[in-house]
XYZ file of C-alpha atoms in Angstrom:
781
model
C 27.036 -25.443 -36.147
C 27.736 -21.774 -34.904
C 24.729 -19.493 -35.257
C 25.146 -15.739 -34.305
C 21.510 -14.396 -34.298
C 22.070 -11.782 -36.876
C 20.859 -8.318 -35.517
C 20.566 -9.957 -32.444
C 24.050 -11.161 -32.429
C 25.308 -7.499 -33.502
C 23.651 -6.094 -30.416
C 25.407 -8.573 -28.244
C 28.970 -8.099 -29.792
C 28.395 -4.167 -29.651
C 28.387 -4.668 -25.810
C 30.759 -7.330 -25.480
C 33.675 -6.466 -27.986
C 32.858 -2.740 -28.551
C 31.798 -2.669 -31.805
C 29.509 -0.125 -33.051
C 27.692 0.565 -36.480
C 28.790 3.628 -38.468
C 26.496 6.469 -38.175
C 23.644 6.413 -40.577
C 24.571 3.008 -41.516
C 21.843 0.739 -43.656
C 18.859 -0.477 -42.164
C 18.105 -4.259 -42.319
C 18.406 -7.728 -40.595
C 21.798 -9.667 -40.923
C 22.462 -13.314 -40.397
C 25.672 -14.986 -40.122
C 25.718 -18.948 -39.714
C 28.821 -20.866 -39.653
C 28.166 -24.439 -40.588
C 31.801 -25.952 -40.003
C 35.011 -24.628 -39.865
C 36.243 -25.829 -43.509
C 32.714 -24.694 -45.259
C 31.705 -21.449 -45.939
C 29.513 -19.431 -43.671
C 25.860 -18.524 -44.657
C 25.432 -14.689 -44.733
C 22.285 -12.981 -45.627
C 21.154 -9.340 -44.795
C 17.919 -7.444 -45.947
C 19.696 -4.031 -46.168
C 19.959 -2.115 -49.399
C 23.764 -2.345 -49.403
C 23.711 -6.136 -49.831
C 23.378 -6.630 -53.572
C 25.762 -7.812 -56.430
C 27.857 -9.760 -54.006
C 28.581 -6.866 -51.716
C 29.021 -7.129 -48.066
C 27.730 -4.488 -45.754
C 28.831 -3.238 -42.261
C 26.600 -5.603 -40.329
C 27.762 -8.618 -41.957
C 31.337 -7.808 -41.653
C 31.027 -7.087 -37.808
C 29.045 -10.325 -37.419
C 31.985 -12.032 -39.036
C 34.232 -10.662 -36.276
C 31.967 -11.546 -33.641
C 32.131 -15.136 -35.046
C 35.973 -15.258 -35.032
C 35.980 -13.889 -31.452
C 33.974 -16.648 -30.108
C 35.740 -19.573 -31.802
C 39.161 -18.184 -31.785
C 39.260 -16.176 -28.561
C 36.658 -17.884 -26.294
C 37.425 -21.530 -27.877
C 33.582 -21.884 -28.558
C 30.735 -20.580 -30.400
C 27.696 -18.725 -29.310
C 25.362 -21.734 -29.202
C 27.715 -23.418 -26.801
C 28.028 -20.427 -24.362
C 24.470 -19.608 -24.584
C 23.344 -23.405 -23.826
C 25.563 -23.304 -20.734
C 23.763 -20.445 -19.121
C 21.236 -20.813 -16.065
C 18.701 -19.159 -18.295
C 18.951 -21.535 -20.814
C 18.921 -24.782 -18.362
C 16.020 -23.393 -16.350
C 13.930 -22.626 -19.366
C 14.376 -25.787 -20.787
C 13.364 -27.452 -17.294
C 10.214 -25.521 -17.550
C 9.428 -25.978 -21.054
C 9.843 -29.906 -20.580
C 6.862 -29.741 -17.730
C 4.745 -26.870 -19.396
C 5.566 -26.365 -23.191
C 4.350 -23.024 -24.745
C 4.869 -22.613 -28.208
C 5.461 -18.681 -28.703
C 2.705 -18.246 -31.089
C 0.298 -19.654 -28.629
C 1.254 -17.148 -25.864
C -0.819 -14.184 -25.010
C 0.256 -11.085 -23.476
C -1.688 -8.460 -21.265
C -0.504 -4.852 -19.934
C -1.509 -4.484 -16.246
C -0.720 -1.672 -13.766
C 1.549 -2.958 -10.712
C -0.715 -1.954 -7.606
C 2.552 -1.622 -5.486
C 4.605 0.705 -7.588
C 2.141 1.983 -10.286
C 4.320 1.120 -13.461
C 3.199 -1.168 -15.990
C 3.803 -4.789 -16.454
C 3.154 -7.614 -19.161
C 1.514 -10.816 -18.029
C 1.994 -13.789 -20.206
C -0.797 -16.386 -20.371
C -0.810 -19.872 -21.798
C -3.447 -21.076 -24.031
C -5.713 -21.826 -21.074
C -5.715 -18.131 -19.947
C -3.365 -19.182 -17.046
C -0.526 -16.696 -16.268
C 2.637 -18.299 -16.570
C 5.177 -15.472 -16.053
C 5.104 -11.826 -15.822
C 7.643 -9.359 -17.263
C 7.944 -6.208 -14.676
C 11.086 -4.441 -15.696
C 10.139 -1.163 -16.937
C 13.263 -0.168 -19.111
C 13.243 -0.050 -22.963
C 14.208 -3.711 -22.856
C 10.453 -4.528 -22.217
C 9.885 -3.647 -25.961
C 12.775 -5.951 -26.939
C 11.031 -8.808 -25.086
C 7.755 -8.052 -26.854
C 9.478 -7.898 -30.105
C 11.561 -11.131 -29.692
C 8.346 -13.003 -28.812
C 6.533 -11.399 -31.628
C 3.808 -9.857 -29.330
C 3.993 -6.297 -31.179
C 4.045 -5.183 -34.646
C 4.376 -2.024 -36.622
C 6.809 0.302 -38.504
C 8.215 1.523 -35.246
C 9.444 -2.003 -34.083
C 12.188 -4.168 -35.077
C 10.641 -7.794 -36.123
C 13.095 -9.591 -33.800
C 10.776 -12.713 -33.648
C 10.538 -13.284 -37.324
C 14.585 -12.805 -37.660
C 14.939 -15.811 -34.935
C 12.493 -17.710 -36.971
C 14.295 -16.958 -40.137
C 17.444 -18.083 -38.650
C 15.968 -21.312 -37.231
C 15.197 -22.439 -40.940
C 18.859 -22.375 -41.630
C 19.267 -25.087 -38.937
C 16.544 -27.444 -40.059
C 18.041 -30.918 -41.053
C 16.558 -32.775 -43.961
C 14.938 -35.116 -41.443
C 12.936 -32.268 -39.770
C 11.955 -31.105 -42.957
C 10.402 -34.513 -43.616
C 8.530 -34.238 -40.387
C 7.263 -30.999 -40.951
C 5.851 -32.079 -44.317
C 3.480 -34.681 -42.501
C 2.666 -32.004 -39.743
C 5.137 -33.173 -36.931
C 7.926 -31.229 -35.263
C 11.183 -32.636 -33.689
C 11.824 -31.882 -30.087
C 14.557 -29.579 -30.934
C 12.238 -27.687 -33.425
C 9.808 -27.415 -30.500
C 12.268 -26.172 -28.192
C 13.595 -23.344 -30.443
C 10.161 -22.014 -31.386
C 8.969 -22.100 -27.890
C 8.121 -18.837 -25.394
C 10.521 -20.250 -22.903
C 13.290 -20.278 -25.283
C 12.709 -16.770 -26.496
C 12.448 -15.596 -22.781
C 15.785 -17.088 -21.936
C 17.523 -15.654 -25.065
C 16.367 -12.059 -24.165
C 17.337 -12.632 -20.538
C 20.825 -13.510 -21.440
C 21.122 -10.801 -24.099
C 19.803 -7.984 -21.628
C 20.931 -8.825 -18.398
C 23.998 -11.402 -18.867
C 23.953 -14.580 -16.975
C 26.331 -16.368 -14.448
C 27.036 -18.993 -16.894
C 28.420 -16.472 -19.501
C 32.330 -16.788 -20.197
C 33.543 -14.012 -17.630
C 35.664 -12.479 -20.582
C 32.402 -11.422 -22.335
C 31.967 -8.934 -19.297
C 28.278 -9.868 -18.869
C 28.326 -11.513 -15.558
C 28.291 -8.368 -13.209
C 24.783 -7.542 -13.397
C 23.510 -10.962 -14.033
C 21.100 -11.071 -10.966
C 19.915 -13.761 -8.866
C 16.438 -15.811 -8.621
C 14.428 -15.890 -5.525
C 11.666 -18.397 -4.629
C 8.264 -17.191 -3.377
C 5.106 -18.959 -2.572
C 1.487 -17.271 -2.783
C -0.242 -18.106 0.258
C -3.409 -17.490 -1.323
C -3.121 -19.749 -4.190
C 0.051 -21.891 -3.447
C 1.556 -20.760 -6.738
C 5.219 -21.505 -6.387
C 6.941 -17.994 -8.120
C 10.463 -17.564 -9.100
C 11.576 -13.770 -9.099
C 14.547 -12.817 -10.945
C 16.151 -9.791 -9.627
C 19.217 -7.573 -10.667
C 22.164 -6.678 -8.742
C 20.406 -3.330 -7.541
C 17.586 -5.188 -6.609
C 15.101 -4.405 -9.094
C 12.744 -7.121 -10.253
C 12.707 -8.181 -13.868
C 10.460 -11.336 -14.442
C 8.513 -13.725 -12.094
C 8.017 -17.292 -13.401
C 5.012 -19.298 -12.275
C 7.125 -22.800 -11.840
C 5.223 -26.116 -12.729
C 4.558 -27.832 -9.578
C 6.253 -31.165 -10.713
C 9.435 -29.390 -11.582
C 9.954 -27.092 -8.137
C 12.506 -29.541 -6.526
C 14.611 -29.964 -9.966
C 14.583 -26.085 -10.249
C 15.666 -25.527 -6.636
C 18.657 -27.868 -7.140
C 19.436 -26.195 -10.272
C 19.663 -22.707 -8.585
C 21.862 -23.946 -5.813
C 24.421 -25.176 -8.471
C 24.606 -21.473 -9.534
C 24.292 -19.781 -6.129
C 25.618 -22.043 -3.648
C 25.594 -19.459 -0.691
C 22.455 -17.697 -1.562
C 20.465 -17.479 1.939
C 17.015 -17.977 0.580
C 18.101 -20.898 -1.369
C 19.467 -22.646 1.654
C 16.276 -23.867 2.930
C 16.940 -27.419 1.745
C 13.627 -29.532 1.558
C 13.993 -31.941 4.507
C 12.131 -35.329 4.496
C 8.903 -35.136 5.986
C 9.912 -37.821 8.297
C 12.621 -36.134 9.706
C 10.047 -33.609 11.301
C 8.830 -36.654 13.173
C 12.150 -38.122 13.881
C 13.989 -35.049 15.599
C 16.018 -36.069 18.505
C 17.862 -34.441 21.336
C 21.012 -34.550 19.499
C 19.387 -32.627 16.644
C 20.489 -28.894 16.715
C 17.607 -26.810 16.770
C 16.756 -23.223 17.797
C 15.590 -23.276 21.452
C 12.216 -21.792 20.351
C 11.811 -24.271 17.263
C 12.362 -27.522 18.877
C 8.903 -27.226 20.836
C 7.271 -26.560 17.568
C 8.627 -29.560 15.897
C 7.319 -31.717 18.763
C 4.000 -30.350 18.423
C 3.974 -31.456 14.982
C 5.211 -34.880 16.178
C 2.346 -34.782 18.698
C -0.306 -34.018 15.996
C 1.029 -37.126 13.754
C 2.173 -37.513 10.202
C -1.234 -38.815 9.185
C -3.073 -35.711 10.518
C -0.572 -33.575 8.245
C -2.000 -35.399 4.972
C -5.468 -34.881 5.765
C -4.957 -31.067 5.831
C -7.393 -29.442 3.495
C -4.388 -27.149 2.027
C -2.413 -30.300 1.098
C -2.750 -30.269 -2.487
C -2.733 -26.458 -2.689
C 0.993 -26.716 -1.035
C 2.012 -29.607 -2.759
C 4.916 -29.642 -5.600
C 5.488 -33.057 -6.662
C 7.423 -34.743 -3.883
C 7.766 -31.496 -1.801
C 5.188 -30.056 0.855
C 5.012 -26.563 1.902
C 4.487 -26.308 5.781
C 3.084 -22.775 5.955
C 3.331 -22.543 9.843
C 7.149 -23.343 9.887
C 7.854 -21.368 6.420
C 9.789 -24.565 5.001
C 9.631 -27.195 2.361
C 9.595 -30.773 3.475
C 10.081 -33.705 1.054
C 7.443 -36.260 1.017
C 8.350 -39.901 1.516
C 8.953 -42.033 -1.536
C 6.574 -45.127 -1.660
C 9.548 -47.390 -2.427
C 11.585 -46.138 0.639
C 11.114 -47.458 4.134
C 10.762 -45.349 6.850
C 13.439 -47.071 8.643
C 16.029 -45.764 6.312
C 15.394 -42.333 7.512
C 17.258 -40.869 10.413
C 16.699 -37.799 12.555
C 18.626 -34.770 10.936
C 21.778 -33.574 12.673
C 20.777 -30.115 12.201
C 17.523 -28.152 11.386
C 17.478 -24.333 11.678
C 14.221 -22.267 11.594
C 13.844 -18.716 12.236
C 12.256 -17.314 15.484
C 10.111 -15.267 13.254
C 8.061 -18.268 12.243
C 6.996 -19.171 15.874
C 4.180 -16.645 16.266
C 2.444 -17.685 13.093
C 2.464 -21.436 14.233
C 0.850 -20.437 17.780
C -1.428 -18.285 16.348
C -2.557 -21.081 13.780
C -3.210 -23.556 16.622
C -4.459 -21.244 19.269
C -7.747 -23.482 19.530
C -5.625 -26.488 20.005
C -3.538 -24.976 22.646
C -6.313 -23.776 24.581
C -8.097 -27.086 24.527
C -5.100 -28.725 25.882
C -4.745 -31.052 22.800
C -1.303 -29.628 21.941
C 1.065 -29.030 24.547
C 4.314 -26.829 24.133
C 7.669 -27.609 26.019
C 8.680 -25.247 28.623
C 10.664 -22.402 26.430
C 7.493 -21.635 24.560
C 4.869 -22.049 27.494
C 5.419 -18.454 28.802
C 5.463 -16.695 25.508
C 2.167 -14.606 24.307
C 0.614 -13.153 21.283
C -1.096 -10.138 22.338
C -3.913 -8.985 20.371
C -4.755 -5.872 22.550
C -3.175 -3.871 25.288
C -3.699 -2.771 28.796
C -2.831 0.869 28.250
C -1.419 3.705 26.150
C 1.108 6.078 27.808
C 2.031 9.451 26.177
C 4.302 12.309 26.908
C 6.111 15.018 24.989
C 6.019 18.644 23.723
C 4.304 20.911 21.087
C 6.948 21.412 18.142
C 8.463 24.799 18.357
C 10.945 24.448 15.645
C 11.510 23.350 12.031
C 10.436 25.086 8.851
C 7.966 22.231 7.943
C 6.260 22.124 11.442
C 2.484 22.602 11.225
C 0.292 24.535 13.860
C -0.606 22.004 16.637
C 2.342 19.586 15.943
C 3.596 17.360 18.673
C 6.888 15.345 19.369
C 5.513 12.567 21.223
C 6.686 9.557 23.014
C 3.918 6.757 22.905
C 4.221 3.475 24.521
C 1.420 0.363 24.411
C 1.679 -1.427 27.447
C 1.136 -5.111 27.824
C 1.466 -5.954 31.620
C 4.948 -5.285 32.840
C 6.074 -5.007 29.056
C 5.907 -1.721 27.100
C 6.518 -1.116 23.520
C 6.753 2.236 21.568
C 4.565 3.442 18.932
C 7.553 4.353 16.931
C 8.775 0.634 16.865
C 5.276 -0.708 16.126
C 5.255 1.517 13.156
C 8.632 0.532 11.874
C 7.433 -3.098 12.028
C 4.278 -2.158 9.803
C 6.568 -0.259 7.285
C 8.602 -3.648 7.168
C 5.477 -5.645 6.491
C 6.253 -7.572 9.554
C 2.624 -9.180 10.788
C 4.192 -9.763 14.131
C 6.415 -7.314 16.496
C 8.640 -9.570 18.788
C 9.192 -8.686 22.522
C 11.067 -10.631 25.168
C 7.970 -12.261 26.370
C 6.181 -12.926 23.073
C 4.773 -10.904 19.843
C 2.123 -8.235 19.302
C -0.029 -9.363 16.212
C -0.127 -5.949 14.396
C -2.993 -7.363 12.063
C -5.452 -7.311 15.185
C -8.338 -4.938 15.207
C -7.008 -3.138 18.072
C -3.988 -1.869 16.034
C -5.981 -0.775 13.314
C -5.304 2.973 13.900
C -1.462 2.145 12.994
C -2.447 1.919 9.267
C -3.526 5.497 9.320
C -0.364 6.438 11.307
C 2.139 4.441 9.227
C 2.616 6.954 6.262
C 2.635 9.912 8.741
C 5.609 8.501 10.782
C 7.551 8.534 7.419
C 7.019 12.258 6.980
C 7.954 12.511 10.741
C 11.276 11.010 10.007
C 12.156 13.159 7.120
C 11.047 16.317 8.965
C 13.577 18.918 8.993
C 13.355 19.474 12.758
C 15.421 16.827 14.348
C 15.603 18.318 17.894
C 13.272 18.449 20.734
C 11.812 21.804 22.048
C 14.813 21.979 24.718
C 17.472 21.608 21.950
C 18.427 18.187 22.503
C 18.549 15.382 20.035
C 15.290 13.671 19.442
C 14.533 10.376 20.822
C 14.563 7.741 18.415
C 11.379 6.467 19.689
C 9.602 9.704 19.312
C 6.768 10.453 16.608
C 5.636 13.769 15.361
C 1.820 14.076 15.431
C -0.727 16.597 14.650
C -3.201 17.487 17.369
C -5.789 16.008 15.416
C -3.956 12.987 15.041
C -3.457 12.718 18.744
C -7.177 13.003 19.273
C -7.831 10.507 16.782
C -5.485 8.126 18.374
C -7.356 8.386 21.698
C -10.844 8.223 20.133
C -9.734 4.911 18.460
C -8.231 3.360 21.771
C -11.546 2.921 23.548
C -9.933 4.488 26.693
C -8.192 7.800 27.684
C -4.590 8.054 27.163
C -2.213 8.021 30.050
C -0.090 11.337 30.221
C 2.899 10.934 31.760
C 6.159 13.191 32.521
C 6.634 16.266 34.555
C 3.436 18.288 35.431
C 4.873 21.418 33.456
C 5.134 19.640 30.399
C 2.164 17.246 30.792
C -0.320 19.882 31.588
C -0.307 21.136 27.733
C -0.988 17.353 26.486
C -3.932 16.829 29.164
C -5.360 20.143 27.984
C -5.056 18.959 24.163
C -6.789 15.616 25.204
C -9.500 17.301 27.314
C -10.237 19.896 24.602
C -9.901 22.724 26.769
C -9.093 26.317 25.571
C -5.783 28.069 26.985
C -7.828 30.128 29.347
C -11.575 30.351 30.753
C -14.036 32.434 28.730
C -13.976 36.068 29.489
C -16.469 38.558 27.563
C -14.370 40.263 25.021
C -14.523 43.917 24.640
C -17.216 45.020 22.082
C -19.069 41.895 22.477
C -22.417 42.622 23.902
C -24.275 39.292 23.936
C -24.676 37.633 27.385
C -24.016 33.773 26.607
C -25.889 31.215 28.373
C -23.807 28.522 30.322
C -24.116 25.606 27.314
C -23.244 28.670 24.727
C -20.166 29.380 26.815
C -19.200 25.687 26.606
C -19.790 25.822 22.838
C -17.650 28.974 22.547
C -14.534 27.147 24.475
C -15.074 24.465 22.264
C -14.626 26.480 19.243
C -11.661 28.274 20.926
C -9.968 25.183 21.692
C -10.214 24.102 17.718
C -9.240 27.498 16.410
C -5.999 27.444 18.799
C -4.883 23.939 17.291
C -5.764 24.927 13.872
C -8.555 22.450 13.576
C -11.960 22.499 12.047
C -15.298 21.409 13.300
C -19.107 21.119 13.005
C -21.474 23.105 15.620
C -24.577 21.279 15.094
C -26.802 22.596 17.895
C -30.560 22.459 17.435
C -32.465 25.377 15.646
C -33.023 28.060 18.005
C -29.971 27.368 20.523
C -27.845 30.445 19.195
C -25.294 29.057 16.852
C -24.895 32.401 15.548
C -23.973 33.951 18.652
C -21.349 31.424 19.500
C -19.657 31.848 15.950
C -19.644 35.724 16.840
C -18.350 35.237 20.230
C -15.432 33.123 18.509
C -14.642 35.768 16.116
C -14.520 38.618 18.634
C -12.284 36.629 20.888
C -10.044 35.815 18.056
C -9.990 39.529 16.821
C -9.154 40.601 20.427
C -6.143 38.381 20.332
C -4.768 39.787 17.170
C -6.186 37.342 14.923
C -6.860 37.824 10.889
C -10.107 38.857 9.299
C -12.973 36.261 9.276
C -15.107 34.850 6.408
C -18.921 33.940 6.745
C -20.329 32.116 3.884
C -24.332 31.826 4.111
C -27.091 31.265 2.059
C -28.319 34.721 0.724
C -31.614 34.566 2.474
C -29.793 34.861 5.769
C -26.919 37.305 4.845
C -28.946 40.169 6.329
C -29.558 38.147 9.508
C -25.804 37.872 9.910
C -25.244 41.642 9.229
C -27.655 42.558 11.640
C -26.571 40.499 14.535
C -23.024 41.344 13.962
C -23.950 45.064 14.034
C -26.051 44.690 17.160
C -23.980 42.398 19.420
C -20.648 42.579 17.928
C -19.947 46.441 17.207
C -16.472 45.975 17.603
C -16.054 43.643 14.405
C -16.318 45.589 11.137
C -18.714 43.685 9.081
C -18.720 44.087 5.228
C -21.023 42.236 3.066
C -19.449 40.976 -0.165
C -22.458 40.766 -2.759
C -23.791 42.673 -5.366
C -22.397 44.490 -8.290
C -19.842 46.770 -6.293
C -18.431 44.141 -4.352
C -15.009 44.420 -3.188
C -12.280 42.913 -0.693
C -9.736 45.570 -0.699
C -8.602 47.070 2.632
C -9.494 44.207 4.972
C -7.774 44.347 8.438
C -7.863 41.768 11.375
C -11.316 42.726 12.808
C -13.118 42.618 9.389
C -15.915 40.145 8.926
C -16.660 39.315 5.421
C -20.263 38.012 4.527
C -20.922 36.431 1.321
C -23.085 33.760 -0.298
C -22.360 30.374 -1.556
C -23.339 31.593 -5.092
C -20.622 34.488 -5.007
C -18.086 32.133 -3.413
C -18.562 30.012 -6.309
C -18.104 32.528 -8.820
C -15.345 34.616 -6.982
C -13.070 31.682 -5.625
C -10.510 33.087 -7.719
C -10.370 36.460 -5.985
C -11.503 35.389 -2.284
C -8.753 32.629 -2.303
C -6.152 35.484 -2.396
C -7.130 36.763 0.757
C -5.758 35.598 3.936
C -8.642 34.681 6.173
C -7.928 33.311 9.733
C -11.321 31.500 9.990
C -14.260 30.538 7.438
C -17.748 29.855 8.865
C -19.934 27.899 6.711
C -23.517 28.685 7.944
C -26.025 25.996 6.754
C -23.018 23.771 5.776
C -25.427 21.203 4.596
C -25.623 23.137 1.280
C -22.122 21.725 0.567
C -22.980 18.113 1.232
C -22.196 17.076 -2.271
C -18.530 17.057 -2.865
C -19.081 17.188 -6.720
C -20.631 20.728 -6.788
C -18.665 23.676 -8.111
C -19.660 25.507 -4.520
C -17.888 22.461 -2.612
C -14.680 22.651 -4.722
C -14.579 26.376 -4.009
C -14.971 25.997 -0.222
C -12.157 23.364 -0.292
C -10.087 25.785 -1.992
C -10.178 28.474 0.674
C -6.620 28.575 2.535
C -7.967 29.267 5.973
C -6.453 27.972 9.081
C -9.579 27.187 10.598
C -13.096 25.751 8.861
C -16.102 25.521 10.843
C -19.436 24.632 9.749
C -22.839 25.354 11.308
C -25.978 23.532 10.771
C -28.995 22.356 12.855
C -29.488 19.263 10.584
C -28.403 15.931 12.058
C -25.347 14.917 9.720
C -24.506 11.242 11.409
C -27.268 9.368 9.558
C -25.483 9.637 6.093
C -22.073 8.400 5.938
C -21.397 10.322 2.542
C -22.460 13.617 3.910
C -20.426 13.075 7.269
C -17.369 12.133 5.110
C -18.015 15.060 2.602
C -18.199 17.725 5.686
C -15.496 16.158 7.590
C -13.195 16.393 4.555
C -14.156 20.143 4.232
C -13.384 21.350 7.596
C -10.921 18.551 8.778
C -9.126 17.362 5.575
C -7.779 13.851 5.705
C -8.851 13.151 9.364
C -11.321 10.288 8.288
C -8.679 8.862 5.716
C -9.612 7.758 2.104
C -13.067 7.403 1.002
C -12.383 3.678 0.229
C -11.002 2.830 3.504
C -13.751 4.773 5.552
C -16.493 3.459 3.640
C -15.126 -0.049 3.704
C -14.886 0.045 7.305
C -18.269 1.569 8.455
C -21.022 1.057 5.522
C -21.700 -2.503 6.507
C -22.117 -1.485 10.206
C -24.629 1.317 9.374
C -26.576 -0.620 6.830
C -27.004 -3.490 9.368
C -27.809 -1.417 12.400
C -30.752 -3.478 13.466
C -29.085 -6.901 13.068
C -27.454 -6.565 16.492
C -24.064 -7.833 15.536
C -21.418 -7.038 18.257
C -18.638 -6.223 15.676
C -21.197 -3.834 13.844
C -22.046 -1.984 16.984
C -18.455 -1.687 17.940
C -17.650 -0.366 14.638
C -20.437 2.520 15.274
C -19.310 3.227 18.474
C -15.999 3.734 17.146
C -17.190 6.079 14.505
C -19.071 7.977 17.223
C -15.867 8.349 19.278
C -13.720 9.402 16.211
C -16.097 12.067 15.007
C -17.270 13.178 18.672
C -14.381 15.771 19.526
C -15.164 17.760 16.296
C -19.027 17.473 16.458
C -20.951 19.529 18.756
C -24.810 18.902 19.054
C -27.229 19.946 21.687
C -30.968 19.419 21.576
C -33.572 21.947 23.079
C -34.494 19.128 25.311
C -31.004 19.031 26.868
C -30.685 22.535 27.920
C -34.243 23.543 28.728
C -33.033 24.501 32.149
C -30.778 27.217 30.658
C -33.299 28.556 28.168
C -35.779 31.665 29.098
C -39.129 30.876 30.074
C -41.754 30.482 27.369
C -43.335 33.992 26.693
C -47.125 34.234 25.696
C -48.580 37.655 24.141
C -52.464 37.468 23.625
C -53.699 40.347 21.958
C -57.700 40.574 21.156
C -58.845 42.493 18.229
C -62.220 42.911 16.364
C -63.235 41.646 12.947
C -64.392 43.973 10.208
C -67.928 43.447 8.669
C -66.092 42.278 5.482
C -63.888 39.754 7.667
C -66.876 38.428 9.345
C -68.769 37.762 5.981
C -65.535 36.072 4.684
C -65.144 33.904 7.944
C -68.827 32.764 7.947
C -68.646 31.682 3.986
C-alpha cells in the first residue's frame, strides 16, 4: 500500500518536485491512498471545492506525487520512508521505550546557554525522553504533528495522520480494537517516536532518502553525549551548519544497537569511531598493542587495580548501558563480558587509541592512590604534573594610546604564570577557558583551570573576548600586537594582583616597567604639591589620602574614602578638586545631605577660594555657564528630582558625601547617582562598610561598576564565609582575606587611634560664670 500523507505529503512534493498551490487556493486536508496499482486510489479532501465528484488542486498534486514515487523512483513514499535512518532509529527506541503520542507530555523551557526556548518531551512517569531545541517555525509543525497544540491558528496535522492511519487498518486489526487490543503495527504508527521520525524526515531530510529527492544535503548527523551528572546517554542531531535540532535520551539497553546503526550510515564520523572494546581487552594490552605513549601507562594502572575492583565502583550502574560500561577517566565505552564467553577467547587488541587530553582527568581521579604508592605509573607519565597553583605571575606591557574604543586606563599586557621552569601566558589560559577545556596542556603536564587559584580567569574570560575584537591591533610603538597580549583596564589589573595573594612581578625595560610599577603601587604621577588657591595645610596622613585620590582620578577609577569622623575627609576631597582644576580638569559635583551643604560651601570659600563654588538648590537653581573651576553643591533630593538635567552636564568628578545614603540600590536616589556620566565617582563616609556585603556591593557598583562582578557570583563566593566567620574554617578565612585584598585598593579608612601622632593636642578652654537667682532656684529644685 502506498500512502501519501495528505497535506503532509503535499508539503513534501512542493519541496521535492517544485509543485506549488495556486494563490488563494482552498483550505483543507487532502488524502491520497494508492491501495494497489490496479485498484482506484482512495481520495478524500475536506476543502470546499471537493463536492459533487469534483477534484481539487490538492488531490491532483498528490496524485502527481504518487506517480513520481512509483514511476520515477520505482517505489512509494512508505518504502522510502522506512529506509531512512530516522525511521530505523525511532523504531529501535520505540521497541525499548514505547510512548503513545497521546501519553507524551510537552513543556516549554528556556535554554540557559543560548537564551532561546526548547520543548521538553516527557513520558507518563514525568521523565524527559527527548528535547526539541531547533528554534525555526518547524517547531510549530512538530507540535502540530504530535498533537500538542490546538486552535484556529494551527493545522491539525496530528488528526490528519491519525485519519490516514484508519484507511490502513486491516479487518483483523479492527477485531483486535473491538476487544481493546492493538496490533504492533498500529501501536508503532500511533507512537510519539513514529511522529518524531516523520517530522524529522519531512523537515530536514535523511541520508536514507533517494538522492533524486534532493533532501540529503542538510540531513545532519547524530552525536553521542553522556551526561556525567546522571549517566544519561543522549543522542544529539545536528544539521550541516552545526545547529542542534533534537536531543533523544536513549534507553540504556539499546545504546549498543543504536551505535552500530549509526556507524552503518556514518562510517567515517570521528566521534562514532570510539568502538566499544571488550573490558577484558583493557586487562590484556600487550607490548604489541598500538597505544599512544601517554595512554599505555594508564591502561596498565587499570590492570594493576584489577577488573574486579572496576565492578565494585559506586558509579558502575550509573554508567552502565546494557553490555556497555562508560569509563569516565578514559572517556570510552567498554563492553562487559558475556557470561557464556570464556575469558580465554579474548585476545589483546591490536590497536587502542585514546586522546592525550584524557590523561589529566585520569591522574586527577587517582591522585590519592598515586601519592600512597598503591598505583605506580610507567616512566612516560611519572614526570608529568597537574598544577593547581603557580609560583609567580609576571607582567609587562604599555598603556594603550590608540584605538577608538580604548578606555582611559587601558593597558596592553603580556601576563605569564610561572610553574617552576615553565611559564604559560594568560592569553592561552583564557583561550582554553573559552573552549571549555578543564585542563591546559603543557610539555611538562597540565594546568587545572578549575582550581581555586585560577578562579579569577572566569572574570577575565569575557573581557578577553572584548580585547580580541578591539579595533586597536597595534601596540603603542606601532608594531603588531603580540598574540599573547591581553587588553586589561587599570581596575582589572589591580584586581588581578589582589586575587593572586602575591605581588605581580613587573618585567621589561625600566622606562616601560616604571608605568606598571606605579600603577600596581597606586602612586600618583608626581608628589603632592600645594595647588595655587588652596589654603589648607594638610597633615601627613591627609597627603597620603589625597595622593591616593589623585591616583584614582588619573586612572579613571572610583573609590571610597572612609576615614573616621573628624579626620578631614572634606579637606582631602577639596585638595583633589583643586589639584584637578589646576591641571585643566572639568567642573566637579558634590552631592551631600541638605544639612551639610552650607558646610561644604563655607569650607570651599575659606580653604579653596580658587574654586568657584555654586549651590544648586532652591527655586532658582541653574547649571548654566559652568567652567573647569566650578564646584556644584547639591543635595540627594535635588539629584533625584533633577537627574535628567544634571546628567546633561559634563562633570569630571562626582563626590558623594555621606554616601551611606545610597546603600539601597532600589531607591530613586541610587538610580540617579548611577546615571551620572562622570569619569570618577568618589564616596565619603565615616561609617564602616565591610560588615554588610549588600551595602559593600551596592556602593562598589556605584563608584566602580562591574569591579565586583555580578550579584550572584559575589554573594555565592562570600556570603557563607561572612556568615560563618566565627566557625574558624580555613576556607572561610581565606575567602574573607581574599575579599579584603580585592576591595583594599579602592577603600581607604583610617581611625583616630592610628593617626593620633599627627592630630593637634587637645585644647581645653575653661570659662566660669555665676548663675542668676532664677537659675539657682531652678537648679535646687
